[in-house]
PDB file of C-alpha atoms in Angstrom:
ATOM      1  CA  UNK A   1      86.224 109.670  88.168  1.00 81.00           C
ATOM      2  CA  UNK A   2      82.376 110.629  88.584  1.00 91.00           C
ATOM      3  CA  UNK A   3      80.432 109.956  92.108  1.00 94.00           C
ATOM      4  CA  UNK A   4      77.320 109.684  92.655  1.00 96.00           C
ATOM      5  CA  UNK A   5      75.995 108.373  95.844  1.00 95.00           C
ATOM      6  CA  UNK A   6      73.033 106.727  97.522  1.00 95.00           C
ATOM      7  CA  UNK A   7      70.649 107.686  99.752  1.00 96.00           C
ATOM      8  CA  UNK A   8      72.396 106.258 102.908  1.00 95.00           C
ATOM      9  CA  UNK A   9      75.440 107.608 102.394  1.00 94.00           C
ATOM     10  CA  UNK A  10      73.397 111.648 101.640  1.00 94.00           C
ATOM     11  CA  UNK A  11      71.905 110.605 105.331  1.00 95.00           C
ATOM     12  CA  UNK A  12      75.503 109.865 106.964  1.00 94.00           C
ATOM     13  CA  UNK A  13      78.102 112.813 105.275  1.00 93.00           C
ATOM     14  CA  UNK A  14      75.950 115.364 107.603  1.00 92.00           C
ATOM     15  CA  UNK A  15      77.902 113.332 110.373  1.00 93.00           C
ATOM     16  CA  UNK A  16      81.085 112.482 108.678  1.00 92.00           C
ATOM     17  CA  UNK A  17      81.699 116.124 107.432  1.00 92.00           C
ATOM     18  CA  UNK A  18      85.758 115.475 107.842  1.00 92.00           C
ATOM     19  CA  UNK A  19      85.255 112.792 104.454  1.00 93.00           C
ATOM     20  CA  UNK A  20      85.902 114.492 101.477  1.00 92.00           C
ATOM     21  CA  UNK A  21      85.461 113.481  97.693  1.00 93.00           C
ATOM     22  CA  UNK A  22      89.459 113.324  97.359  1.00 93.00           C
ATOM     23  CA  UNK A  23      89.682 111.275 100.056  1.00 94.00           C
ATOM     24  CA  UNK A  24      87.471 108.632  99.024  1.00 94.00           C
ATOM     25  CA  UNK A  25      88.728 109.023  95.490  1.00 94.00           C
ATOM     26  CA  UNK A  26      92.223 108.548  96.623  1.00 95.00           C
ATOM     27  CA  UNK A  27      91.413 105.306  98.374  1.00 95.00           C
ATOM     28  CA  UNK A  28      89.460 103.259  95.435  1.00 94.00           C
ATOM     29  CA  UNK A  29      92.534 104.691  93.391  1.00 94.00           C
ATOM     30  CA  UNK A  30      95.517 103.012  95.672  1.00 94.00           C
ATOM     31  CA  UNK A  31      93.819  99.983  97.323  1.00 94.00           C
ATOM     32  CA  UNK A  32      93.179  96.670  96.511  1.00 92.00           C
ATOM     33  CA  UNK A  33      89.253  95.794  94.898  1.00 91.00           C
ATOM     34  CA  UNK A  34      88.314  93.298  97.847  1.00 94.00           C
ATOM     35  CA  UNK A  35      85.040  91.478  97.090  1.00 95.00           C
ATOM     36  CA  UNK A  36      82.521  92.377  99.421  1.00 93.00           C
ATOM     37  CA  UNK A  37      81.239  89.332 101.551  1.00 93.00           C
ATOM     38  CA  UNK A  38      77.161  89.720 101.823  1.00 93.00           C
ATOM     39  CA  UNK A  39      76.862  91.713  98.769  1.00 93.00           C
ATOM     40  CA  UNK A  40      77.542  90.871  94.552  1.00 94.00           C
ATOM     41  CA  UNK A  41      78.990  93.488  92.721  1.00 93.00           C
ATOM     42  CA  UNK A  42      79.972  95.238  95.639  1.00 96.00           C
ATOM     43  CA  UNK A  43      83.617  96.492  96.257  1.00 96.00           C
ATOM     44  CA  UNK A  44      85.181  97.521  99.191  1.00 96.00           C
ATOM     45  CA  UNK A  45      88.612  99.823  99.283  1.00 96.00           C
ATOM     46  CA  UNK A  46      90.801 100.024 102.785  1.00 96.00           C
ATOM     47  CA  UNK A  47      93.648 102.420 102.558  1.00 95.00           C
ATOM     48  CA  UNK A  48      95.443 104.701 104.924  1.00 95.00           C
ATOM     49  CA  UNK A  49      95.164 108.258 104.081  1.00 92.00           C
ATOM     50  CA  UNK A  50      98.834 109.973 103.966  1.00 90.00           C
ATOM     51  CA  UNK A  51      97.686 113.710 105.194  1.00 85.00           C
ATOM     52  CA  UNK A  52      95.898 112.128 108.621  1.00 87.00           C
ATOM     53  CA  UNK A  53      96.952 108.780 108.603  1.00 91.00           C
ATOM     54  CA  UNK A  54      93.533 107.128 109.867  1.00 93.00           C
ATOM     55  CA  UNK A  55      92.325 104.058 107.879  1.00 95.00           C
ATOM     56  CA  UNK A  56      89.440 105.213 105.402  1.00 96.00           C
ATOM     57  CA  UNK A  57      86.403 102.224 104.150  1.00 96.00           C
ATOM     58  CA  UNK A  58      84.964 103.063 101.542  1.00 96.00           C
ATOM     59  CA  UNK A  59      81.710 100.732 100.218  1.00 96.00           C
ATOM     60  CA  UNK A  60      81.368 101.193  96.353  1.00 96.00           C
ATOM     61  CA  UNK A  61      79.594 100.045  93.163  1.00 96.00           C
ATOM     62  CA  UNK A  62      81.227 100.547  89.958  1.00 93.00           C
ATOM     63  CA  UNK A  63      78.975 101.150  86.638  1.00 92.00           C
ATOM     64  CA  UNK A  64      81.847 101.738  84.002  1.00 90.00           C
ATOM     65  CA  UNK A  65      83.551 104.858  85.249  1.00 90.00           C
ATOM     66  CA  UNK A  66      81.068 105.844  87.403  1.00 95.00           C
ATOM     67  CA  UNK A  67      81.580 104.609  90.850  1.00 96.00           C
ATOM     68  CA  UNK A  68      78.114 104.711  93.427  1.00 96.00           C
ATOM     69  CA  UNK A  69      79.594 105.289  96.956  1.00 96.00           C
ATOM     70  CA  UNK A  70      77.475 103.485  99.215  1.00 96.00           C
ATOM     71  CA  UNK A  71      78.988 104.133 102.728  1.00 95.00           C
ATOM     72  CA  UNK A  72      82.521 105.323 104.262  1.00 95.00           C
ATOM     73  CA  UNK A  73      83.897 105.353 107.338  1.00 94.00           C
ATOM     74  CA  UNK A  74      87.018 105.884 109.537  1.00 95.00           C
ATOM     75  CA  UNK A  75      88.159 102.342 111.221  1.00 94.00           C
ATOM     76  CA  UNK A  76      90.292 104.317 113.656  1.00 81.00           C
TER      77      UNK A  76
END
């Protein structure tokens, strides 16, 4: 699976240093595709992550097999 990511999210891992690539690849791999509400052709992925067991969002396009990650965050 090949990431690239936008400009918001560059701005926001500074802060969110404890998100890793495996984690976010780990949740669009085990969750459910849930349509995102404001925007088309956006996906979101809600999973819990087995090694800390917080709740990980992650905010993604997909262009083939390249997936854009837009945002992520913890929602614990």
């Amino acid at each position: 699976m090949e990431f690239i990511y936008s400009k918001h999210w560059l701005k926001k891992k500074k802060y969110r240093p404890d998100i890793s690539e495996y984690e976010m690849e780990y949740c669009i791999t085990n969750s459910d595709k849930i349509k995102d509400r404001k925007y088309e052709g956006v996906w979101n992925a809600i999973t819990r992550v087995p090694h800390s067991g917080r709740k990980l969002k992650v905010v993604y396009r997909q262009y083939g097999k390249t997936i854009k990650i837009l945002t992520t965050c913890w929602l614990e």
